[in-house]
Amino acid sequence: YQQVLTLVKNFYAEDTEKKYKLFGKRYAKGVLLYGVPGTGKTTLIKEIARTCSDMYGAITFFVKDIDDFTYMLSIFRQVCQDQKIIAVFEDCEDTVRSYKQEFLQYLDGASSEDNLLSIFTTNHFDKLPDAFTKRPGRLSELVEITVPNGEVRRNFIENFVPESYKAEFDLDKAVELTDGMTIDFVTEFVSSHVINQIPMEDLAERLSAMIKR
């Protein structure tokens, strides 16, 4: 989470756009998040979208059709030319292969869009074409999302637990008992404990058994 958030903060830093323009580049960035299912890519993106909305006023679009999005974006820009936009393409492997040329044109800047951050996710990095992942300038960052360590789990849980429950929530125990869990499982652990008042030890045993199946 922190690595991706740092990437986003650097992109939206005050002097970044000027640096892009110095090199004659459009102010846009493409990031690919990849990893096995359940590592929390969708959860991560939602947190990034919320943070960017709060900090920078960015608007996030979850894109299913590249042609529809580029058309909508061109209309939107006529009204809000300088609006910061995050475009999210989840589970992009099939769409990228089916609409390869459209995606490559999008990443190469055919639409000449500025203030545009594109985030792609996939569970199957090996299914993506080399033209998408290995061409400099198309994707600025490739970030593998793995099973989180203790520090990452602590940061995530601390942000995820509602403010009104933090005083009574045992953060140290939660971090300890979620060792080896993906973000999806950590999310279930925390929400089930807070909402249903299920003891942490029981939840850890139940969720660990699901992981081992």
Coordinates of N, CA and C in Angstrom, one line a residue:
Y1 N 0.8 -1.2 0.0 CA 0.0 0.0 0.0 C 0.9 1.3 0.0
Q2 N 1.8 1.3 0.9 CA 2.7 2.5 1.0 C 3.5 2.7 -0.3
Q3 N 4.0 1.6 -0.9 CA 4.7 1.8 -2.2 C 3.9 2.4 -3.3
V4 N 2.7 1.9 -3.4 CA 1.8 2.5 -4.4 C 1.3 3.9 -4.1
L5 N 1.0 4.1 -2.8 CA 0.6 5.5 -2.4 C 1.8 6.5 -2.7
T6 N 3.0 6.0 -2.4 CA 4.2 6.9 -2.7 C 4.3 7.2 -4.2
L7 N 4.0 6.2 -5.0 CA 4.0 6.5 -6.5 C 3.0 7.5 -6.9
V8 N 1.8 7.4 -6.3 CA 0.7 8.3 -6.6 C 1.1 9.7 -6.1
K9 N 1.6 9.8 -4.8 CA 1.9 11.1 -4.3 C 3.0 11.8 -5.1
N10 N 4.0 11.0 -5.5 CA 5.0 11.6 -6.4 C 4.5 12.1 -7.7
F11 N 3.5 11.4 -8.2 CA 2.9 11.8 -9.5 C 2.2 13.1 -9.3
Y12 N 1.5 13.3 -8.2 CA 0.7 14.5 -8.0 C 1.4 15.6 -7.2
A13 N 2.7 15.4 -7.0 CA 3.5 16.4 -6.4 C 3.5 17.7 -7.2
E14 N 3.7 18.8 -6.5 CA 3.5 20.1 -7.2 C 4.3 20.4 -8.4
D15 N 5.6 19.9 -8.4 CA 6.5 20.2 -9.5 C 6.6 19.1 -10.6
T16 N 5.8 18.0 -10.4 CA 5.9 16.8 -11.3 C 5.5 17.2 -12.7
E17 N 4.4 17.9 -12.9 CA 3.9 18.2 -14.2 C 4.9 19.0 -15.0
K18 N 5.6 19.9 -14.3 CA 6.6 20.7 -15.0 C 7.7 19.9 -15.5
K19 N 8.1 18.9 -14.7 CA 9.2 18.0 -15.1 C 8.8 17.2 -16.4
Y20 N 7.5 16.7 -16.4 CA 7.0 16.0 -17.6 C 7.1 16.9 -18.8
K21 N 6.7 18.1 -18.7 CA 6.7 19.0 -19.8 C 8.1 19.4 -20.3
L22 N 9.0 19.4 -19.4 CA 10.4 19.7 -19.8 C 10.9 18.7 -20.8
F23 N 10.5 17.4 -20.7 CA 10.9 16.4 -21.6 C 9.9 16.2 -22.7
G24 N 8.9 17.1 -22.8 CA 7.9 17.0 -23.9 C 7.0 15.8 -23.8
K25 N 6.8 15.4 -22.5 CA 5.9 14.3 -22.3 C 4.5 14.7 -21.7
R26 N 3.5 14.0 -22.1 CA 2.2 14.3 -21.5 C 2.2 13.9 -20.0
Y27 N 1.5 14.6 -19.2 CA 1.4 14.4 -17.8 C 0.5 13.3 -17.5
A28 N 1.0 12.0 -17.6 CA 0.2 10.8 -17.5 C 1.1 9.7 -17.0
K29 N 0.5 8.7 -16.4 CA 1.3 7.6 -15.8 C 0.5 6.3 -15.9
G30 N 1.2 5.2 -16.2 CA 0.5 3.9 -16.2 C 1.2 3.0 -15.2
V31 N 0.4 2.4 -14.3 CA 0.9 1.5 -13.3 C 0.2 0.2 -13.3
L32 N 0.9 -0.9 -13.3 CA 0.3 -2.3 -13.3 C 0.6 -2.9 -11.9
L33 N -0.5 -3.3 -11.3 CA -0.5 -4.1 -10.1 C -0.7 -5.6 -10.4
Y34 N 0.2 -6.5 -10.0 CA 0.0 -7.9 -10.4 C 0.3 -8.7 -9.2
G35 N -0.4 -9.9 -9.1 CA -0.2 -10.8 -8.0 C -1.3 -11.9 -8.0
V36 N -1.1 -12.9 -7.2 CA -2.1 -14.0 -7.1 C -3.4 -13.4 -6.6
P37 N -4.5 -14.1 -6.9 CA -5.8 -13.7 -6.4 C -5.8 -13.6 -4.9
G38 N -6.6 -12.6 -4.4 CA -6.8 -12.4 -3.0 C -5.7 -11.6 -2.2
T39 N -4.8 -11.1 -3.0 CA -3.7 -10.3 -2.3 C -4.2 -8.8 -2.0
G40 N -5.4 -8.5 -2.5 CA -5.9 -7.2 -2.1 C -5.7 -6.1 -3.1
K41 N -5.6 -6.4 -4.4 CA -5.4 -5.4 -5.4 C -6.6 -4.4 -5.4
T42 N -7.8 -5.0 -5.4 CA -9.0 -4.2 -5.5 C -9.2 -3.3 -4.2
T43 N -8.9 -3.9 -3.1 CA -9.0 -3.2 -1.8 C -8.0 -2.0 -1.8
L44 N -6.8 -2.3 -2.3 CA -5.7 -1.3 -2.4 C -6.2 -0.1 -3.3
I45 N -6.7 -0.5 -4.4 CA -7.1 0.6 -5.4 C -8.2 1.5 -4.7
K46 N -9.2 0.9 -4.1 CA -10.2 1.6 -3.4 C -9.7 2.6 -2.4
E47 N -8.7 2.1 -1.6 CA -8.0 3.0 -0.6 C -7.3 4.1 -1.3
I48 N -6.6 3.8 -2.4 CA -5.8 4.8 -3.1 C -6.8 5.8 -3.7
A49 N -7.9 5.4 -4.2 CA -8.9 6.3 -4.8 C -9.5 7.2 -3.7
R50 N -9.8 6.6 -2.6 CA -10.3 7.5 -1.5 C -9.3 8.5 -1.0
T51 N -8.1 8.1 -0.9 CA -7.0 9.0 -0.4 C -6.8 10.1 -1.4
C52 N -6.8 9.7 -2.7 CA -6.5 10.7 -3.8 C -7.7 11.7 -3.9
S53 N -8.9 11.2 -3.7 CA -10.0 12.1 -3.7 C -9.9 13.1 -2.5
D54 N -9.6 12.6 -1.4 CA -9.4 13.5 -0.2 C -8.3 14.5 -0.3
M55 N -7.1 14.0 -0.8 CA -5.9 14.9 -0.9 C -5.8 15.7 -2.1
Y56 N -6.3 15.2 -3.3 CA -6.0 15.9 -4.5 C -7.3 16.2 -5.3
G57 N -8.5 15.8 -4.8 CA -9.7 16.0 -5.5 C -9.8 15.2 -6.8
A58 N -9.1 14.1 -6.9 CA -9.1 13.2 -8.0 C -10.4 12.4 -8.1
I59 N -10.8 12.2 -9.4 CA -12.0 11.4 -9.6 C -11.5 10.1 -10.2
T60 N -12.1 8.9 -9.7 CA -11.7 7.6 -10.2 C -12.8 7.0 -11.0
F61 N -12.4 6.5 -12.2 CA -13.3 5.7 -13.1 C -12.9 4.3 -13.1
F62 N -13.8 3.3 -12.9 CA -13.5 1.9 -13.1 C -14.0 1.5 -14.5
V63 N -13.0 1.3 -15.4 CA -13.2 1.2 -16.8 C -13.4 -0.3 -17.3
K64 N -14.5 -0.5 -18.1 CA -14.7 -1.8 -18.6 C -14.5 -1.8 -20.1
D65 N -14.7 -0.7 -20.8 CA -14.6 -0.6 -22.2 C -13.7 0.6 -22.6
I66 N -12.6 0.3 -23.2 CA -11.6 1.3 -23.5 C -12.1 2.4 -24.5
D67 N -12.9 2.0 -25.5 CA -13.5 2.9 -26.4 C -14.5 3.9 -25.8
D68 N -15.4 3.3 -25.0 CA -16.3 4.1 -24.2 C -15.7 5.1 -23.3
F69 N -14.6 4.6 -22.7 CA -13.9 5.5 -21.7 C -13.2 6.7 -22.4
T70 N -12.5 6.4 -23.5 CA -11.8 7.5 -24.2 C -12.8 8.5 -24.8
Y71 N -14.0 8.0 -25.2 CA -15.0 8.9 -25.7 C -15.5 9.8 -24.6
M72 N -15.9 9.1 -23.5 CA -16.4 9.8 -22.3 C -15.4 10.8 -21.8
L73 N -14.1 10.4 -21.8 CA -13.0 11.3 -21.3 C -12.9 12.6 -22.2
S74 N -13.1 12.4 -23.5 CA -13.0 13.6 -24.4 C -14.1 14.6 -24.1
I75 N -15.3 14.0 -23.8 CA -16.4 14.9 -23.5 C -16.2 15.6 -22.1
F76 N -15.7 14.8 -21.1 CA -15.5 15.3 -19.8 C -14.5 16.4 -19.8
R77 N -13.5 16.3 -20.6 CA -12.4 17.3 -20.6 C -12.9 18.6 -21.2
Q78 N -13.9 18.6 -22.0 CA -14.4 19.9 -22.5 C -15.0 20.7 -21.3
V79 N -15.4 20.0 -20.3 CA -16.0 20.7 -19.1 C -15.0 21.0 -18.0
C80 N -14.2 19.9 -17.7 CA -13.2 20.0 -16.6 C -11.8 19.6 -17.2
Q81 N -11.2 20.6 -17.8 CA -9.9 20.3 -18.5 C -8.8 19.9 -17.6
D82 N -8.7 20.5 -16.4 CA -7.6 20.2 -15.5 C -7.9 19.2 -14.4
Q83 N -9.1 18.6 -14.5 CA -9.5 17.6 -13.4 C -8.5 16.4 -13.4
K84 N -8.0 16.1 -12.2 CA -7.2 14.9 -12.0 C -8.1 13.7 -12.1
I85 N -7.7 12.7 -12.9 CA -8.5 11.5 -13.2 C -7.6 10.3 -13.0
I86 N -8.2 9.3 -12.3 CA -7.6 8.0 -12.2 C -8.5 7.0 -12.9
A87 N -7.9 6.3 -13.9 CA -8.6 5.3 -14.6 C -8.2 3.9 -14.2
V88 N -9.1 3.1 -13.7 CA -8.8 1.7 -13.2 C -9.3 0.7 -14.2
F89 N -8.4 -0.2 -14.6 CA -8.7 -1.3 -15.4 C -8.4 -2.6 -14.7
E90 N -9.4 -3.2 -14.0 CA -9.2 -4.4 -13.2 C -9.3 -5.6 -14.1
D91 N -8.4 -6.6 -13.6 CA -8.4 -7.9 -14.3 C -8.2 -7.7 -15.8
C92 N -7.2 -7.0 -16.2 CA -7.1 -6.4 -17.5 C -6.6 -7.4 -18.6
E93 N -6.1 -8.6 -18.2 CA -5.4 -9.4 -19.2 C -6.3 -9.8 -20.4
D94 N -7.5 -10.1 -20.2 CA -8.4 -10.5 -21.4 C -8.7 -9.3 -22.2
T95 N -9.0 -8.2 -21.6 CA -9.3 -7.0 -22.3 C -8.1 -6.4 -23.1
V96 N -6.9 -6.5 -22.5 CA -5.7 -6.0 -23.2 C -5.4 -6.9 -24.4
R97 N -5.6 -8.2 -24.3 CA -5.4 -9.1 -25.4 C -6.4 -8.9 -26.5
S98 N -7.7 -8.6 -26.1 CA -8.8 -8.5 -27.1 C -8.7 -7.1 -27.8
Y99 N -8.3 -6.1 -27.1 CA -8.2 -4.7 -27.6 C -6.8 -4.2 -27.5
K100 N -5.9 -5.0 -28.0 CA -4.5 -4.7 -27.8 C -4.1 -3.3 -28.4
Q101 N -4.5 -3.1 -29.7 CA -4.1 -1.9 -30.4 C -4.7 -0.7 -29.7
E102 N -6.0 -0.8 -29.3 CA -6.6 0.4 -28.6 C -5.9 0.7 -27.3
F103 N -5.5 -0.3 -26.5 CA -4.8 -0.1 -25.3 C -3.4 0.5 -25.5
L104 N -2.7 0.1 -26.5 CA -1.4 0.6 -26.8 C -1.5 2.1 -27.3
Q105 N -2.5 2.4 -28.0 CA -2.7 3.8 -28.4 C -3.0 4.6 -27.2
Y106 N -3.8 4.1 -26.3 CA -4.2 4.8 -25.1 C -3.0 5.1 -24.3
L107 N -2.1 4.1 -24.1 CA -0.9 4.3 -23.3 C 0.1 5.2 -24.0
D108 N 0.2 5.1 -25.3 CA 1.1 5.9 -26.1 C 0.7 7.4 -26.2
G109 N -0.5 7.7 -25.7 CA -0.9 9.1 -25.7 C -1.7 9.6 -26.9
A110 N -2.4 8.6 -27.6 CA -3.1 9.0 -28.8 C -4.2 10.1 -28.4
S111 N -4.7 10.0 -27.2 CA -5.7 11.0 -26.8 C -5.1 12.3 -26.2
S112 N -3.7 12.3 -26.1 CA -3.0 13.4 -25.5 C -3.6 14.0 -24.2
E113 N -4.0 13.0 -23.4 CA -4.6 13.5 -22.1 C -3.5 13.8 -21.1
D114 N -3.7 14.8 -20.3 CA -2.9 15.2 -19.2 C -3.7 14.9 -17.9
N115 N -3.0 15.0 -16.7 CA -3.6 14.7 -15.4 C -4.3 13.4 -15.4
L116 N -3.7 12.4 -16.0 CA -4.3 11.1 -16.1 C -3.4 10.0 -15.5
L117 N -3.9 9.3 -14.5 CA -3.2 8.2 -13.9 C -4.0 6.9 -14.2
S118 N -3.4 6.0 -14.9 CA -4.1 4.7 -15.2 C -3.5 3.6 -14.4
I119 N -4.4 2.8 -13.7 CA -3.9 1.7 -12.9 C -4.6 0.4 -13.5
F120 N -3.7 -0.5 -13.8 CA -4.2 -1.8 -14.3 C -3.9 -2.9 -13.2
T121 N -4.8 -3.9 -13.2 CA -4.5 -5.0 -12.3 C -4.7 -6.3 -13.0
T122 N -3.9 -7.3 -12.6 CA -4.0 -8.7 -13.2 C -3.6 -9.7 -12.2
N123 N -4.3 -10.9 -12.3 CA -3.8 -12.1 -11.6 C -2.9 -12.9 -12.4
H124 N -2.8 -12.6 -13.7 CA -2.1 -13.4 -14.6 C -1.1 -12.6 -15.5
F125 N 0.0 -12.2 -14.8 CA 1.0 -11.4 -15.5 C 1.5 -12.0 -16.8
D126 N 1.6 -13.4 -16.8 CA 2.1 -14.1 -17.9 C 1.3 -14.1 -19.1
K127 N 0.0 -13.7 -19.0 CA -0.9 -13.6 -20.1 C -0.9 -12.2 -20.8
L128 N -0.2 -11.3 -20.3 CA -0.1 -10.0 -20.9 C 0.9 -9.9 -22.0
P129 N 0.6 -9.3 -23.1 CA 1.6 -9.2 -24.2 C 2.8 -8.4 -23.9
D130 N 3.9 -8.7 -24.4 CA 5.2 -8.0 -24.1 C 5.1 -6.5 -24.6
A131 N 4.3 -6.3 -25.6 CA 4.1 -4.9 -26.1 C 3.5 -4.0 -25.0
F132 N 2.8 -4.7 -24.1 CA 2.1 -3.9 -23.0 C 3.0 -3.7 -21.8
T133 N 3.8 -4.7 -21.5 CA 4.6 -4.7 -20.2 C 6.0 -4.3 -20.4
K134 N 6.6 -4.5 -21.6 CA 8.0 -4.3 -21.8 C 8.4 -3.2 -22.7
R135 N 7.5 -2.3 -23.0 CA 7.8 -1.2 -23.9 C 8.0 0.1 -23.0
P136 N 9.2 0.7 -22.9 CA 9.4 1.8 -22.1 C 8.4 3.0 -22.4
G137 N 7.9 3.6 -21.3 CA 7.0 4.7 -21.5 C 5.5 4.3 -21.5
R138 N 5.2 3.0 -21.7 CA 3.8 2.6 -21.7 C 3.3 2.4 -20.2
L139 N 4.0 1.6 -19.5 CA 3.8 1.4 -18.1 C 5.0 1.9 -17.3
S140 N 4.8 2.9 -16.5 CA 5.9 3.5 -15.7 C 6.3 2.6 -14.6
E141 N 5.4 1.8 -14.0 CA 5.7 1.0 -12.9 C 5.0 -0.3 -12.9
L142 N 5.7 -1.4 -12.6 CA 5.1 -2.7 -12.4 C 5.3 -3.1 -11.0
V143 N 4.2 -3.3 -10.3 CA 4.3 -3.5 -8.8 C 3.6 -4.8 -8.5
E144 N 4.4 -5.7 -7.9 CA 3.9 -7.0 -7.5 C 3.3 -6.9 -6.1
I145 N 2.0 -7.3 -6.0 CA 1.3 -7.3 -4.7 C 1.4 -8.7 -4.1
T146 N 2.1 -8.8 -3.0 CA 2.3 -10.1 -2.4 C 1.5 -10.2 -1.0
V147 N 1.7 -11.3 -0.4 CA 1.1 -11.5 1.0 C 1.8 -10.4 1.9
P148 N 1.0 -9.6 2.6 CA 1.6 -8.5 3.3 C 2.4 -8.9 4.6
N149 N 3.5 -8.2 4.9 CA 4.2 -8.5 6.1 C 3.5 -7.8 7.3
G150 N 4.1 -7.9 8.4 CA 3.5 -7.3 9.6 C 3.3 -5.8 9.6
E151 N 4.3 -5.1 9.0 CA 4.2 -3.7 9.0 C 3.1 -3.2 8.0
V152 N 3.0 -3.9 6.9 CA 1.9 -3.6 6.0 C 0.5 -3.9 6.6
R153 N 0.4 -5.0 7.2 CA -0.9 -5.4 7.9 C -1.2 -4.4 8.9
R154 N -0.2 -3.9 9.7 CA -0.5 -3.0 10.8 C -1.0 -1.7 10.2
N155 N -0.4 -1.2 9.1 CA -0.8 0.1 8.5 C -2.2 -0.1 7.9
F156 N -2.4 -1.2 7.2 CA -3.7 -1.4 6.6 C -4.8 -1.5 7.7
I157 N -4.6 -2.3 8.7 CA -5.7 -2.5 9.7 C -5.9 -1.1 10.4
E158 N -4.9 -0.4 10.7 CA -5.0 0.9 11.4 C -5.9 1.8 10.6
N159 N -5.7 1.8 9.3 CA -6.5 2.7 8.4 C -7.9 2.1 8.2
F160 N -8.1 0.8 8.3 CA -9.3 0.2 8.0 C -10.3 0.2 9.1
V161 N -9.8 0.1 10.3 CA -10.7 0.0 11.5 C -11.4 1.4 11.7
P162 N -12.8 1.4 11.8 CA -13.5 2.7 11.9 C -13.0 3.5 13.2
E163 N -12.9 4.8 13.1 CA -12.4 5.6 14.1 C -13.1 5.3 15.5
S164 N -14.4 5.1 15.4 CA -15.2 4.9 16.7 C -14.8 3.6 17.4
Y165 N -14.2 2.7 16.7 CA -13.8 1.4 17.3 C -12.4 1.2 17.7
K166 N -11.5 2.2 17.3 CA -10.1 2.1 17.5 C -9.7 1.9 18.9
A167 N -10.4 2.6 19.8 CA -10.0 2.6 21.2 C -10.1 1.2 21.8
E168 N -11.1 0.4 21.4 CA -11.3 -0.9 21.9 C -10.7 -2.0 21.1
F169 N -10.2 -1.7 19.9 CA -9.6 -2.7 19.0 C -8.2 -3.0 19.3
D170 N -7.9 -4.3 19.5 CA -6.5 -4.8 19.9 C -5.7 -4.9 18.6
L171 N -5.0 -3.8 18.2 CA -4.3 -3.8 17.0 C -3.1 -4.8 17.0
D172 N -2.4 -4.9 18.1 CA -1.2 -5.8 18.2 C -1.7 -7.2 18.0
K173 N -2.8 -7.6 18.6 CA -3.2 -9.0 18.5 C -3.7 -9.3 17.1
A174 N -4.4 -8.3 16.5 CA -4.9 -8.5 15.1 C -3.7 -8.7 14.1
V175 N -2.6 -7.9 14.3 CA -1.5 -8.0 13.4 C -0.8 -9.4 13.6
E176 N -0.7 -9.9 14.8 CA -0.1 -11.2 15.1 C -1.0 -12.3 14.5
L177 N -2.3 -12.3 14.7 CA -3.1 -13.4 14.3 C -3.4 -13.4 12.8
T178 N -3.1 -12.4 12.1 CA -3.3 -12.4 10.6 C -2.1 -12.7 9.8
D179 N -1.0 -13.1 10.5 CA 0.2 -13.5 9.8 C 0.0 -14.5 8.8
G180 N 0.4 -14.3 7.5 CA 0.3 -15.2 6.4 C -1.0 -15.0 5.7
M181 N -1.9 -14.1 6.1 CA -3.1 -13.8 5.4 C -2.9 -12.7 4.3
T182 N -3.7 -12.9 3.2 CA -3.7 -11.8 2.2 C -4.6 -10.7 2.7
I183 N -4.6 -9.6 2.0 CA -5.4 -8.4 2.4 C -6.9 -8.8 2.4
D184 N -7.3 -9.6 1.5 CA -8.8 -10.0 1.5 C -9.1 -10.7 2.8
F185 N -8.3 -11.6 3.3 CA -8.5 -12.3 4.5 C -8.4 -11.4 5.7
V186 N -7.5 -10.4 5.7 CA -7.3 -9.5 6.7 C -8.6 -8.6 6.8
T187 N -9.1 -8.2 5.7 CA -10.3 -7.4 5.6 C -11.5 -8.2 6.3
E188 N -11.6 -9.4 5.9 CA -12.7 -10.3 6.5 C -12.5 -10.4 8.0
F189 N -11.2 -10.6 8.4 CA -10.9 -10.8 9.8 C -11.4 -9.6 10.6
V190 N -11.0 -8.4 10.2 CA -11.3 -7.2 10.9 C -12.8 -6.9 10.9
S191 N -13.4 -7.0 9.8 CA -14.8 -6.6 9.7 C -15.7 -7.6 10.5
S192 N -15.4 -8.9 10.4 CA -16.1 -9.9 11.2 C -16.0 -9.7 12.7
H193 N -14.8 -9.3 13.1 CA -14.6 -9.0 14.5 C -15.4 -7.8 15.0
V194 N -15.3 -6.7 14.2 CA -16.0 -5.5 14.6 C -17.5 -5.6 14.5
I195 N -18.0 -6.2 13.4 CA -19.4 -6.2 13.1 C -20.1 -7.3 14.0
N196 N -19.6 -8.5 14.0 CA -20.2 -9.6 14.6 C -19.7 -10.0 16.0
Q197 N -18.7 -9.2 16.4 CA -18.1 -9.5 17.7 C -17.5 -10.9 17.9
I198 N -17.0 -11.5 16.8 CA -16.4 -12.8 16.9 C -15.0 -12.7 17.5
P199 N -14.7 -13.5 18.5 CA -13.3 -13.4 19.0 C -12.2 -13.5 18.0
M200 N -11.2 -12.8 18.1 CA -10.1 -12.8 17.1 C -9.5 -14.2 17.0
E201 N -9.3 -14.9 18.1 CA -8.7 -16.2 18.0 C -9.6 -17.2 17.2
D202 N -10.9 -17.1 17.3 CA -11.8 -17.9 16.6 C -11.8 -17.6 15.1
L203 N -11.7 -16.3 14.8 CA -11.6 -15.9 13.4 C -10.3 -16.3 12.8
A204 N -9.2 -16.2 13.5 CA -7.9 -16.6 13.0 C -7.9 -18.1 12.6
E205 N -8.5 -18.9 13.5 CA -8.6 -20.4 13.3 C -9.4 -20.7 12.1
R206 N -10.6 -20.0 12.0 CA -11.5 -20.3 10.9 C -10.9 -19.9 9.5
L207 N -10.3 -18.7 9.5 CA -9.8 -18.2 8.2 C -8.5 -18.9 7.8
S208 N -7.7 -19.3 8.8 CA -6.5 -20.1 8.5 C -6.9 -21.5 7.9
A209 N -8.0 -22.1 8.4 CA -8.4 -23.3 7.8 C -8.9 -23.2 6.4
M210 N -9.5 -22.0 6.1 CA -9.9 -21.7 4.7 C -8.7 -21.6 3.8
I211 N -7.7 -21.0 4.3 CA -6.5 -20.8 3.5 C -5.8 -22.1 3.1
K212 N -5.8 -23.0 4.0 CA -5.2 -24.3 3.9 C -5.9 -25.3 3.0
R213 N -7.2 -25.0 2.7 CA -8.0 -25.9 1.9 C -7.4 -26.0 0.4

